[in-house]
PDB file of C-alpha atoms in Angstrom:
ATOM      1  CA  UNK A   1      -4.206  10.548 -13.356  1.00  0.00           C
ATOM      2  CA  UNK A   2      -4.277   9.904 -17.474  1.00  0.00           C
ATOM      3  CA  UNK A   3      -2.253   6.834 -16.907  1.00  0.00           C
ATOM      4  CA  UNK A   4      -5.063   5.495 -14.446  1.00  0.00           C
ATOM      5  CA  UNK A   5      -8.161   6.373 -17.003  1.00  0.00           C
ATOM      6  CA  UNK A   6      -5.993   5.082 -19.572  1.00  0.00           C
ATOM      7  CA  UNK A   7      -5.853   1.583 -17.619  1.00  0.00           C
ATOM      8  CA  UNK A   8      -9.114   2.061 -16.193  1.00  0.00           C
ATOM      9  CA  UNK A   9     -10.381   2.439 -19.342  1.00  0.00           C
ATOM     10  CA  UNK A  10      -8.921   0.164 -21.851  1.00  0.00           C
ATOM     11  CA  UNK A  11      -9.512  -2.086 -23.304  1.00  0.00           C
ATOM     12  CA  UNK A  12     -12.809  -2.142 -23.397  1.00  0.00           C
ATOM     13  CA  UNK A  13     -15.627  -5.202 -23.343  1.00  0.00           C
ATOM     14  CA  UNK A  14     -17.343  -6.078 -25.876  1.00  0.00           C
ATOM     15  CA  UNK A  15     -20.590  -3.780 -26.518  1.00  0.00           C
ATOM     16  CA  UNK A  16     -23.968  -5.956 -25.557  1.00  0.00           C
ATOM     17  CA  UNK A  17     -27.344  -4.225 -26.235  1.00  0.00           C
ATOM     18  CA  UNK A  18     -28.820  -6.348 -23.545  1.00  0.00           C
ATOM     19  CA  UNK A  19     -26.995  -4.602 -20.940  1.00  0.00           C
ATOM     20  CA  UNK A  20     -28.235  -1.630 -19.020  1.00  0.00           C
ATOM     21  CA  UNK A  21     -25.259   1.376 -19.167  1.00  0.00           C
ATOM     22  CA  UNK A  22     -24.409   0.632 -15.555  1.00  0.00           C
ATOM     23  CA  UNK A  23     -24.024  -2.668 -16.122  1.00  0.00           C
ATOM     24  CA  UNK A  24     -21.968  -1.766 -19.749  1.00  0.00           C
ATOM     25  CA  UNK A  25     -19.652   0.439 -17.762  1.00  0.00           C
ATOM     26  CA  UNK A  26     -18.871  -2.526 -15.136  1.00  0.00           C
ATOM     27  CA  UNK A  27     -18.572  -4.898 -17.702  1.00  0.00           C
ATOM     28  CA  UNK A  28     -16.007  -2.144 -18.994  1.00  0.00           C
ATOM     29  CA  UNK A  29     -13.850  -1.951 -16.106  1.00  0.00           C
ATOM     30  CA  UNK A  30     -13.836  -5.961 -15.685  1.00  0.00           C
ATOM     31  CA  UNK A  31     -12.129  -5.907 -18.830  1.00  0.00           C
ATOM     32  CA  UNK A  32      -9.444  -3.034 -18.677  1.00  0.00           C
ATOM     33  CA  UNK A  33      -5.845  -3.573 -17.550  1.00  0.00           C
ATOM     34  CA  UNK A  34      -6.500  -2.223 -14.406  1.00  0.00           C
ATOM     35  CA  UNK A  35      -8.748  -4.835 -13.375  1.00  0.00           C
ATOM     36  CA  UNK A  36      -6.362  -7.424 -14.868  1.00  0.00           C
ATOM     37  CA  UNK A  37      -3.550  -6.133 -12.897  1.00  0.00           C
ATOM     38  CA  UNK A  38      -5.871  -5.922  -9.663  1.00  0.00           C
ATOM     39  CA  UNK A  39      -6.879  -9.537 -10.209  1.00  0.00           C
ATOM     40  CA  UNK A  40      -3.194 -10.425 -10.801  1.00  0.00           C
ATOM     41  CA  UNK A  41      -1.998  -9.342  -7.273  1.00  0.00           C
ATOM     42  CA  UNK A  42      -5.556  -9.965  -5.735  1.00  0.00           C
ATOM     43  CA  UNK A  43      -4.832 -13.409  -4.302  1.00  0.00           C
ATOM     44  CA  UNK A  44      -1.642 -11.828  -2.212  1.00  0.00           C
ATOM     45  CA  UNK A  45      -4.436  -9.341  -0.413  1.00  0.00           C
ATOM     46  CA  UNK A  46      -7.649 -11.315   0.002  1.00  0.00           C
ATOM     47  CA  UNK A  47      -6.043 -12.562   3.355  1.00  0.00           C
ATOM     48  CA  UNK A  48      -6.517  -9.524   4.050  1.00  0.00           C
ATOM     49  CA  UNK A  49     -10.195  -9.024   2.689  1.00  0.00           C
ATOM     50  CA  UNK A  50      -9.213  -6.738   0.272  1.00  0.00           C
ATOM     51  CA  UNK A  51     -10.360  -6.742  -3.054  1.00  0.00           C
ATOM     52  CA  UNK A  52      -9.207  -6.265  -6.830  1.00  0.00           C
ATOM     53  CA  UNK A  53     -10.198  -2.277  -6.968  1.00  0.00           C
ATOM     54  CA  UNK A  54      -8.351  -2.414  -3.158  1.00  0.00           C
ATOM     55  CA  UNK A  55      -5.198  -3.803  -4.906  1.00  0.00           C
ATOM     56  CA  UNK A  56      -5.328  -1.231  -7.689  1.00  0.00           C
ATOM     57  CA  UNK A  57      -4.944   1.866  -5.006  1.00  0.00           C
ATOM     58  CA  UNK A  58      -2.594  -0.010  -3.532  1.00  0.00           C
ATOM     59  CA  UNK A  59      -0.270  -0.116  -6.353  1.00  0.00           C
ATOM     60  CA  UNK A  60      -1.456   3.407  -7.202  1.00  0.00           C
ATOM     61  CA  UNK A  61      -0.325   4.348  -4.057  1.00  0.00           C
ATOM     62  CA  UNK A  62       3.391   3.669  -4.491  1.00  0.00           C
ATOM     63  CA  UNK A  63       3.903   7.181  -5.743  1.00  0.00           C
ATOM     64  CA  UNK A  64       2.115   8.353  -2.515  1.00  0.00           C
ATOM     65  CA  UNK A  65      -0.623   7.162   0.207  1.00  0.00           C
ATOM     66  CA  UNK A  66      -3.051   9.836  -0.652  1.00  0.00           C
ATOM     67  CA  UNK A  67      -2.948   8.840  -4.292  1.00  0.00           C
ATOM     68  CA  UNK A  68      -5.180   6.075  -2.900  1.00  0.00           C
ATOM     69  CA  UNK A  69      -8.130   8.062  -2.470  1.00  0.00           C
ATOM     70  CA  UNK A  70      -8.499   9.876  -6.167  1.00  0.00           C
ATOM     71  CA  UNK A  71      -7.777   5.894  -7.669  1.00  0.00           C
ATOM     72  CA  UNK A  72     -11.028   4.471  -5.765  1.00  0.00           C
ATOM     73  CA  UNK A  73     -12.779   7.486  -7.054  1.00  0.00           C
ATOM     74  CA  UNK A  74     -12.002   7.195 -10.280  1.00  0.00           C
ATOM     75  CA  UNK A  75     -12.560   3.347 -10.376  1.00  0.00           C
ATOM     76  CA  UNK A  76     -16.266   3.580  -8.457  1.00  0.00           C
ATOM     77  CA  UNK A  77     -16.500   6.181 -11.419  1.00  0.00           C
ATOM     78  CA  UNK A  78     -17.215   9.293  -9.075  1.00  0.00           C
ATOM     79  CA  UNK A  79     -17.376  12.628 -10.741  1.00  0.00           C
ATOM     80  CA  UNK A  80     -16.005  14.883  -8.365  1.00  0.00           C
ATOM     81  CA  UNK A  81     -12.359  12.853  -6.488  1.00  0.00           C
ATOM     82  CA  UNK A  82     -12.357  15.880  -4.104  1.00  0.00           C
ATOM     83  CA  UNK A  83     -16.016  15.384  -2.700  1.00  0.00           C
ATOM     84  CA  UNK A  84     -15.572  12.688  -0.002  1.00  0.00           C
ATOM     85  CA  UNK A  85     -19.124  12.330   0.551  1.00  0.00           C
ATOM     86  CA  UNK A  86     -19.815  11.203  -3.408  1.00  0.00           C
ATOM     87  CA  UNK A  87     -16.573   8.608  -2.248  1.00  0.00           C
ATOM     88  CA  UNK A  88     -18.137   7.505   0.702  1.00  0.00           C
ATOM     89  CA  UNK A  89     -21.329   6.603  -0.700  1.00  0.00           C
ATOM     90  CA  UNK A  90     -19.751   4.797  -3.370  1.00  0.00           C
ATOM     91  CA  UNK A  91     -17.021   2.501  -1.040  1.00  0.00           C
ATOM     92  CA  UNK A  92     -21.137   1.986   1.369  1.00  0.00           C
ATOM     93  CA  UNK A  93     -22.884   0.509  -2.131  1.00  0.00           C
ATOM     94  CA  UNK A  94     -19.685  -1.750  -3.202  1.00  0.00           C
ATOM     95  CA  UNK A  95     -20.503  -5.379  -2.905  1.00  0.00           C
ATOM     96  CA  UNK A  96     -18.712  -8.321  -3.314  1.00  0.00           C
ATOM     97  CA  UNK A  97     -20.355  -9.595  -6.400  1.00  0.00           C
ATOM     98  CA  UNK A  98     -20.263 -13.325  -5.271  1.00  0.00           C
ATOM     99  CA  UNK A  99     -21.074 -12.959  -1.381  1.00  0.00           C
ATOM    100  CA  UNK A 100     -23.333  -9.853  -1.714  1.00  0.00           C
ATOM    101  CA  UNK A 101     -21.340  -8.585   1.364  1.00  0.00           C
ATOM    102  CA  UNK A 102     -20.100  -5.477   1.900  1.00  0.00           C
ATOM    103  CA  UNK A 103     -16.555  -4.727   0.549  1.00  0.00           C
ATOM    104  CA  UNK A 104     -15.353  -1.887   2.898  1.00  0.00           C
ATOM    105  CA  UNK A 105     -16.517  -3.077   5.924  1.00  0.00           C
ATOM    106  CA  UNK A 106     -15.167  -2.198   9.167  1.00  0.00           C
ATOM    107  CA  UNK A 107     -11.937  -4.711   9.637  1.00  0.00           C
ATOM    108  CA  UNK A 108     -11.809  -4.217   5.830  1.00  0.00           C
ATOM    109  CA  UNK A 109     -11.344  -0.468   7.255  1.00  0.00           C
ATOM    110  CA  UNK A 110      -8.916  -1.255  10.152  1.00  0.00           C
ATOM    111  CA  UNK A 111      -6.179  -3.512   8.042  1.00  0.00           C
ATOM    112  CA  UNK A 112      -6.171  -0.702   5.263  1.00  0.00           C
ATOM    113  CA  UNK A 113      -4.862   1.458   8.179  1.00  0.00           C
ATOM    114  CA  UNK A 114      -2.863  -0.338   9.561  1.00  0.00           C
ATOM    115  CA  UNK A 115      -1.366  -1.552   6.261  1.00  0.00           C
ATOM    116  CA  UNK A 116      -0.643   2.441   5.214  1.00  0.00           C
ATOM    117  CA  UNK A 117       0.837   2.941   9.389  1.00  0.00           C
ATOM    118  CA  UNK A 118       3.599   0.644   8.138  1.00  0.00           C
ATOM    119  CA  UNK A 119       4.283   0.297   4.380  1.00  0.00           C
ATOM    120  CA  UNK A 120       6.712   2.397   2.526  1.00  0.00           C
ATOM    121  CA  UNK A 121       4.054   3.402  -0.060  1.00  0.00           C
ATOM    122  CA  UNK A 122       6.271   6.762  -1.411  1.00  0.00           C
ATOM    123  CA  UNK A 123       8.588   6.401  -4.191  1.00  0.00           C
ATOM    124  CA  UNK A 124      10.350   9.774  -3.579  1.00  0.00           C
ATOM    125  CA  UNK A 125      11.746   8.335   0.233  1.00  0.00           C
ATOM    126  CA  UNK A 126      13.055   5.493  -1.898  1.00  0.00           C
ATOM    127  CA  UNK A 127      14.756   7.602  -4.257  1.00  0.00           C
ATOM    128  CA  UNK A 128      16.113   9.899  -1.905  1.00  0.00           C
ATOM    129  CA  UNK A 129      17.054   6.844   0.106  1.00  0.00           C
ATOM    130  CA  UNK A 130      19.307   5.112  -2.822  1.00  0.00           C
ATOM    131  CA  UNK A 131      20.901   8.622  -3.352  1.00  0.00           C
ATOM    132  CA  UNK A 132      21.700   9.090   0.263  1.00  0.00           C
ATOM    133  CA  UNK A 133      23.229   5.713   1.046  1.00  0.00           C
ATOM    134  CA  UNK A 134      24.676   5.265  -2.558  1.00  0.00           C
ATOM    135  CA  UNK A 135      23.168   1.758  -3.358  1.00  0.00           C
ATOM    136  CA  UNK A 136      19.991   0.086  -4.025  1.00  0.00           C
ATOM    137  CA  UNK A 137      19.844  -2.696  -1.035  1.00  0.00           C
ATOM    138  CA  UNK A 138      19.023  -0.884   1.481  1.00  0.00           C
ATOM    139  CA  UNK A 139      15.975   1.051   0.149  1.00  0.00           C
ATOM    140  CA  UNK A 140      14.842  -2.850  -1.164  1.00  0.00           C
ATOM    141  CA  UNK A 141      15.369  -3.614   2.299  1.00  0.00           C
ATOM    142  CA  UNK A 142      13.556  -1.149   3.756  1.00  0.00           C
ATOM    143  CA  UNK A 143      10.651  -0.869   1.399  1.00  0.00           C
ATOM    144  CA  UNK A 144      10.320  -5.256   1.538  1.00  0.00           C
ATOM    145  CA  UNK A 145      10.127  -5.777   5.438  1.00  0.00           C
ATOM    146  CA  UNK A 146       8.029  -2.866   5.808  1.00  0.00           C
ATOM    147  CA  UNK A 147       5.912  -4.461   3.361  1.00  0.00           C
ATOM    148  CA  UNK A 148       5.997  -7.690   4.925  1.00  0.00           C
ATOM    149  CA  UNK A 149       5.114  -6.195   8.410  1.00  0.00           C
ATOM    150  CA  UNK A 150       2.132  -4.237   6.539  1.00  0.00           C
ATOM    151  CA  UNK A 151       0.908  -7.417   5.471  1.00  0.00           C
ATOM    152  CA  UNK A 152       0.995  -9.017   8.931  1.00  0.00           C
ATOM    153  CA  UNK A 153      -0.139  -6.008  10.680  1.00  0.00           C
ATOM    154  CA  UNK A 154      -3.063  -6.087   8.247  1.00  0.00           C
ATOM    155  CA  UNK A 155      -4.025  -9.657   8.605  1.00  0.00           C
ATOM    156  CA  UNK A 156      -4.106  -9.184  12.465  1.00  0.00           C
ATOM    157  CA  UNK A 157      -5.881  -6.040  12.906  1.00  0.00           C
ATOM    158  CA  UNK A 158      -9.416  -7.334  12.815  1.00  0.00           C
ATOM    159  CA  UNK A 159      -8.271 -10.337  14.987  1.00  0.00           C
ATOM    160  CA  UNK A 160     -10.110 -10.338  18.074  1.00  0.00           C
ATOM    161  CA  UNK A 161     -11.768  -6.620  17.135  1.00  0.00           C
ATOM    162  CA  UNK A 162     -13.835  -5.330  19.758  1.00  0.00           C
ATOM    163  CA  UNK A 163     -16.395  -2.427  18.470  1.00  0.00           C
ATOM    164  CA  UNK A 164     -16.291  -0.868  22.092  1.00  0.00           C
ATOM    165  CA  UNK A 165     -12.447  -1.125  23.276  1.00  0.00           C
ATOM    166  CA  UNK A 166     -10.762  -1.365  19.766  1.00  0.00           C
ATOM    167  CA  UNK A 167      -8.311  -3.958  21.462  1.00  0.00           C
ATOM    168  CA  UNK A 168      -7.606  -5.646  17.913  1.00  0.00           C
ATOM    169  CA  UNK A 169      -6.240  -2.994  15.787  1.00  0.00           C
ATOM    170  CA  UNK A 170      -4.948  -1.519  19.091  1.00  0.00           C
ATOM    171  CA  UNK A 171      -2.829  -4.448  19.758  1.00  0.00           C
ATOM    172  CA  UNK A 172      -2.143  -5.596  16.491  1.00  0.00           C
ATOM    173  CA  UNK A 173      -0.419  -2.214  15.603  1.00  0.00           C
ATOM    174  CA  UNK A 174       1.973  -2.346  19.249  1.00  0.00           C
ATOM    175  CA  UNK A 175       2.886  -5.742  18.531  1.00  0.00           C
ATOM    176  CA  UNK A 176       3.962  -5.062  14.653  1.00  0.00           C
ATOM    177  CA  UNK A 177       5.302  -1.795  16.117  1.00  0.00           C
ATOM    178  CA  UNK A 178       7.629  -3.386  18.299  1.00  0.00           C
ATOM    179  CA  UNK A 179       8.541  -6.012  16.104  1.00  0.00           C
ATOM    180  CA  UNK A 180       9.193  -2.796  13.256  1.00  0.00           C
ATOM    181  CA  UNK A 181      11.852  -1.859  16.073  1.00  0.00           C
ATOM    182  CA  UNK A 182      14.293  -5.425  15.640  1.00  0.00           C
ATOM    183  CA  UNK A 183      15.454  -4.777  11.708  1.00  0.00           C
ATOM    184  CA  UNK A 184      16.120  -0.883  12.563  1.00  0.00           C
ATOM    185  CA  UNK A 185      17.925  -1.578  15.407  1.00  0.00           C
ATOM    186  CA  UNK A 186      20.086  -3.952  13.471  1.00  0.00           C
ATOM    187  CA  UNK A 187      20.276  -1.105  10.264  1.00  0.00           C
ATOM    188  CA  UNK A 188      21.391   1.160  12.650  1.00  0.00           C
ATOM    189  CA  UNK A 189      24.107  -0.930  13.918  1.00  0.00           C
ATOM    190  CA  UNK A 190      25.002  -2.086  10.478  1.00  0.00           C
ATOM    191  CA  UNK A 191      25.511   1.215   9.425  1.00  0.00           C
ATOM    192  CA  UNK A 192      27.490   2.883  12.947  1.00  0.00           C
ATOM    193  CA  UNK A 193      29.730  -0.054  12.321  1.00  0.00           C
ATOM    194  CA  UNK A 194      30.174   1.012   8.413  1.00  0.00           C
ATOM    195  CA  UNK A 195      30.875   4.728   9.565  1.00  0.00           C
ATOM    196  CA  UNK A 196      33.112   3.480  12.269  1.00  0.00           C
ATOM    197  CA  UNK A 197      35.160   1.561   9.544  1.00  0.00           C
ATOM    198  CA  UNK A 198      35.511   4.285   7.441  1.00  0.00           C
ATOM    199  CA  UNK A 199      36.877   6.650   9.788  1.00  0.00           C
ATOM    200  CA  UNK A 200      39.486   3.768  11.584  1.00  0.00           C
ATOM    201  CA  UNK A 201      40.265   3.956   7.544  1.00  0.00           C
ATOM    202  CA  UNK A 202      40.297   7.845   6.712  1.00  0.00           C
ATOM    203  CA  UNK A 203      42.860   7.876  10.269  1.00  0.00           C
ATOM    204  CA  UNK A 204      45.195   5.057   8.952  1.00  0.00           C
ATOM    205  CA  UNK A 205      45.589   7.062   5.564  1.00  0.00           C
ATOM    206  CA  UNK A 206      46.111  10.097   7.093  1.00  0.00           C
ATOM    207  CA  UNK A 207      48.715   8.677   9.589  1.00  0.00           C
ATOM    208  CA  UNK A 208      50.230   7.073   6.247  1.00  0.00           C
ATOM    209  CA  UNK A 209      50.545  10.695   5.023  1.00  0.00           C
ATOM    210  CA  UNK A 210      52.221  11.931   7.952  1.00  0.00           C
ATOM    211  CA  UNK A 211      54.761   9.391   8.197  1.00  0.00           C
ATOM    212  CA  UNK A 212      55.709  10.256   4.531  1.00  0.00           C
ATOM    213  CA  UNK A 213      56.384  13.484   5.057  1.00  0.00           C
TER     214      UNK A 213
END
């Protein structure tokens, strides 16, 4: 949480008198290296429809999903992260600032679902995972192609959305489900044939042994 003021809230812009302090305190997070960094990965999500302060909790997030919740707070500057109302009232008033639409609309909604069903947003699994199978590659694996099917599974969720039967996001999430099934079918067999290997190996040596003695 200091790390996020701290790059919510430096550097700062440059003080105008003109400006009302709303408007000073926007101009304020524009400038800090949050917003730089959420600008910097913005055009990978806007397929998406999400925005800069979107981006931001999603990188936030890596540590863990719910981390995404006290980061919107803090950047829509709400006092209280625990009071959902105050955070729901903010994510209704956010506008894009060149459409004057709604940011967190509805499929906005949907695809940040289905993005979290699906990415490996939790650095501890990670961890855990390079300890477990004593190398890096296969927690890069695993944390890329669930990203990549996050991303999909986000772009198609509002795709054909219908209010009443929910058939886009209900769809979109089977399909990428399915689909999620292929590469851990194939890292499952990839690994049964790596534990087969070293037991046909562990046999031979101890067969070795034997014949030794």
């Amino acid at each position: 949480s200091i790390v996020l003021w701290g790059l919510l809230s430096f550097p700062r812009a440059i003080p105008d008198p003109l400006l009302s302090p709303a408007e000073q305190a926007r101009a304020n997070l524009e400038a800090s290296a949050a917003s730089r960094l959420g600008h910097a990965i913005e055009p990978l999500i806007a397929p998406l429809g999400f925005d800069w302060k979107i981006g931001v909790g999603l990188v936030a997030s890596l540590a863990a999903r719910e981390v995404i919740v006290s980061t919107l707070a803090q950047i829509h500057a709400v006092a209280e992260t625990d009071d959902s109302s105050s955070l729901r009232e903010a994510l209704r008033r956010d506008v894009d600032p060149e459409t004057g639409e709604p940011v967190f609309d509805l499929p906005v909604a949907l695809a940040l679902l289905v993005f979290f069903v699906f990415a490996l947003q939790c650095t501890s699994t990670i961890v855990v995972m390079a300890r477990e199978t004593g190398s890096i590659r296969w927690p890069a694996l695993a944390f890329s192609y669930m990203l990549g099917l996050a991303w999909l599974g986000a772009f198609g969720a509002p795709v054909g959305f219908d209010a009443k039967s929910f058939s886009g996001p209900f769809l979109s999430t089977l399909a990428w489900s399915v689909y999620a099934l292929v590469p851990l079918l194939v890292l499952e067999a990839v690994l049964r044939a790596q534990r087969s290997t070293a037991s046909k190996t562990q046999q031979a040596a101890v067969a070795a042994g034997l014949a030794l003695i």
